Amino acid sequence: MRKKVLLVCMMIGFAFPLFAGYFDVGITLGTNAHLGERDLDSSRLKLAWGLSIGLTDVWELDIQTDTQLVPKFLGDHSVSMLLQRTLLGQRSTGGKTAGVGINTLLGVGAMISAYTPEGTTTLSHLLVSLTPITIGSPITGKRERALTITLAYNLYTQQVVVLFDLLKFDFYVRGSYKDYR
């Protein structure tokens, strides 16, 4: 029952930005690895999926769900929310002019997961993230993010672990060149 409620909340949360007045909205697909908490998270490979929502020309909100693929297909899930800022310039201008094509992201946020000693789904980690390379922008309609390193502080075990995203793709459904013709 709890998983169904979480799924409905995520679907409503994902649909709302399509109609709000944000700069842009992109669908995110990629990979994720949770390194360092083998006793709490047995997965070795996860599918990362979610939304990248442009709040301003330099700020974005990323909502990402990580779904276990190995060893149990479609096993456990975690949801991360990151507020990120570009470091090399505008990510989008909100008009026909593209933002910086190559950028870096620095972000902070939190994770909701069952990676606690009791195994209950709750706010479990505080996050600090660095994405050294992004190529593309919302205006072009897609963006690639490479080598994201996230330090995650587990609020229950007081451990700092690493979340690693090798590659993520953002496909923009709002805010691309098609919207500014």
Coordinates of C-alpha atoms in Angstrom, one line a residue:
M1 CA 0.0 0.0 0.0
R2 CA 2.8 2.4 0.9
K3 CA 4.5 1.9 -2.5
K4 CA 1.2 2.7 -4.3
V5 CA 0.8 5.9 -2.3
L6 CA 4.4 6.9 -3.1
L7 CA 3.9 6.1 -6.8
V8 CA 0.7 8.2 -7.0
C9 CA 2.5 11.2 -5.2
M10 CA 5.4 10.9 -7.6
M11 CA 3.1 10.9 -10.7
I12 CA 1.3 14.0 -9.5
G13 CA 4.5 15.7 -8.7
F14 CA 5.9 14.9 -12.1
A15 CA 2.8 16.1 -13.9
F16 CA 2.5 19.5 -12.1
P17 CA 5.6 21.1 -13.6
L18 CA 4.4 20.6 -17.2
F19 CA 1.7 23.2 -16.6
A20 CA 3.5 25.6 -14.2
G21 CA 5.5 28.6 -15.3
Y22 CA 9.0 27.2 -15.1
F23 CA 11.8 27.9 -17.5
D24 CA 11.9 24.3 -18.7
V25 CA 11.1 20.7 -17.8
G26 CA 13.2 17.7 -18.8
I27 CA 12.7 14.0 -18.4
T28 CA 15.9 12.4 -16.9
L29 CA 17.1 8.8 -17.7
G30 CA 20.4 7.3 -16.6
T31 CA 22.3 5.1 -14.1
N32 CA 23.1 5.2 -10.4
A33 CA 25.4 3.3 -8.1
H34 CA 25.1 3.4 -4.3
L35 CA 28.6 2.8 -2.9
G36 CA 29.4 2.1 0.7
E37 CA 26.2 0.8 2.4
R38 CA 26.1 -2.8 1.3
D39 CA 24.4 -3.9 4.5
L40 CA 21.5 -1.4 3.9
D41 CA 21.4 -1.4 0.0
S42 CA 22.2 -4.7 -1.8
S43 CA 21.9 -3.2 -5.3
R44 CA 24.8 -2.9 -7.6
L45 CA 23.1 -1.1 -10.5
K46 CA 20.1 1.2 -10.5
L47 CA 18.0 2.9 -13.2
A48 CA 17.9 6.7 -12.5
W49 CA 14.7 8.4 -13.8
G50 CA 12.9 11.6 -13.0
L51 CA 12.6 15.3 -13.8
S52 CA 14.9 18.2 -14.2
I53 CA 12.9 21.4 -13.6
G54 CA 14.5 24.8 -14.5
L55 CA 13.5 27.3 -11.8
T56 CA 15.6 30.3 -13.1
D57 CA 18.4 30.8 -15.6
V58 CA 21.0 29.3 -13.2
W59 CA 18.9 27.2 -10.7
E60 CA 17.2 23.9 -11.3
L61 CA 15.4 21.3 -9.2
D62 CA 16.1 17.6 -9.9
I63 CA 13.7 14.9 -8.7
Q64 CA 15.2 11.5 -9.3
T65 CA 14.0 8.0 -8.5
D66 CA 16.6 5.2 -8.4
T67 CA 15.1 1.8 -9.1
Q68 CA 17.2 -1.3 -8.4
L69 CA 17.9 -3.5 -11.4
V70 CA 20.6 -5.9 -10.1
P71 CA 20.5 -8.3 -8.2
K72 CA 16.6 -8.0 -8.0
F73 CA 15.0 -6.5 -11.1
L74 CA 12.7 -3.6 -10.1
G75 CA 13.6 -4.1 -6.5
D76 CA 13.8 -1.2 -4.0
H77 CA 13.5 2.5 -4.8
S78 CA 14.8 5.7 -3.4
V79 CA 13.8 9.3 -4.3
S80 CA 16.3 12.2 -4.3
M81 CA 15.6 15.9 -4.5
L82 CA 18.4 18.2 -5.4
L83 CA 18.5 22.0 -5.8
Q84 CA 21.4 22.7 -8.2
R85 CA 23.2 25.8 -9.5
T86 CA 25.2 26.1 -12.6
L87 CA 28.8 27.3 -12.1
L88 CA 29.9 28.3 -15.6
G89 CA 26.9 30.5 -16.7
Q90 CA 23.3 30.5 -17.6
R91 CA 21.7 27.1 -18.2
S92 CA 18.9 28.7 -20.2
T93 CA 17.9 32.3 -21.0
G94 CA 14.2 31.6 -21.1
G95 CA 14.1 32.7 -24.7
K96 CA 15.4 32.0 -28.1
T97 CA 19.1 32.4 -27.1
A98 CA 20.7 29.2 -25.7
G99 CA 22.5 29.1 -22.4
V100 CA 26.0 27.9 -21.9
G101 CA 26.5 24.6 -23.8
I102 CA 29.1 23.1 -21.4
N103 CA 28.5 23.6 -17.7
T104 CA 29.1 22.3 -14.2
L105 CA 26.4 21.8 -11.5
L106 CA 26.7 22.0 -7.7
G107 CA 23.8 21.0 -5.6
V108 CA 22.3 20.1 -2.2
G109 CA 19.3 18.1 -1.3
A110 CA 17.9 15.1 0.5
M111 CA 17.0 11.4 -0.1
I112 CA 13.9 9.4 0.9
S113 CA 14.7 5.7 1.1
A114 CA 14.5 2.6 3.2
Y115 CA 18.3 2.6 3.8
T116 CA 18.0 2.8 7.6
P117 CA 18.8 0.1 10.2
E118 CA 15.0 -0.5 10.7
G119 CA 14.3 -0.6 6.9
T120 CA 11.5 2.0 7.1
T121 CA 11.0 4.5 4.3
T122 CA 11.8 7.9 5.5
L123 CA 14.1 10.9 5.0
S124 CA 17.4 9.1 5.3
H125 CA 20.3 11.1 3.7
L126 CA 21.4 14.6 3.2
L127 CA 23.1 15.2 -0.2
V128 CA 25.9 17.3 -1.6
S129 CA 26.4 16.8 -5.4
L130 CA 28.9 17.8 -8.1
T131 CA 28.3 17.2 -11.8
P132 CA 31.6 18.3 -13.4
I133 CA 30.4 18.0 -17.0
T134 CA 27.1 18.8 -18.7
I135 CA 26.8 19.1 -22.4
G136 CA 23.8 20.7 -24.0
S137 CA 21.1 23.0 -22.8
P138 CA 17.3 23.1 -22.6
I139 CA 17.1 25.2 -25.8
T140 CA 18.8 22.3 -27.8
G141 CA 16.2 19.9 -26.4
K142 CA 18.6 17.6 -24.6
R143 CA 21.5 17.6 -22.2
E144 CA 24.0 14.9 -21.1
R145 CA 25.4 14.9 -17.5
A146 CA 28.5 12.9 -16.8
L147 CA 30.4 11.6 -13.8
T148 CA 28.1 13.0 -11.0
I149 CA 29.5 12.4 -7.6
T150 CA 27.1 12.8 -4.6
L151 CA 28.2 12.6 -1.0
A152 CA 25.3 11.3 1.1
Y153 CA 25.2 11.6 4.8
N154 CA 23.0 8.9 6.4
L155 CA 21.1 10.5 9.2
Y156 CA 20.7 7.2 11.1
T157 CA 24.1 5.5 10.8
Q158 CA 26.1 8.8 10.6
Q159 CA 28.0 7.4 7.6
V160 CA 29.1 9.3 4.6
V161 CA 28.7 7.3 1.4
V162 CA 29.0 8.0 -2.3
L163 CA 26.3 7.9 -5.0
F164 CA 27.7 7.8 -8.5
D165 CA 25.9 8.6 -11.7
L166 CA 28.1 7.7 -14.7
L167 CA 25.8 9.2 -17.3
K168 CA 22.3 10.8 -17.3
F169 CA 20.3 12.2 -20.2
D170 CA 17.8 15.1 -19.9
F171 CA 15.2 15.2 -22.7
Y172 CA 13.3 18.5 -22.5
V173 CA 9.5 18.5 -23.0
R174 CA 9.2 22.2 -22.3
G175 CA 11.6 25.1 -22.8
S176 CA 13.4 23.8 -26.0
Y177 CA 13.9 25.7 -29.3
K178 CA 10.4 24.4 -30.4
D179 CA 8.7 26.6 -27.7
Y180 CA 10.4 29.8 -28.9
R181 CA 9.7 29.8 -32.7

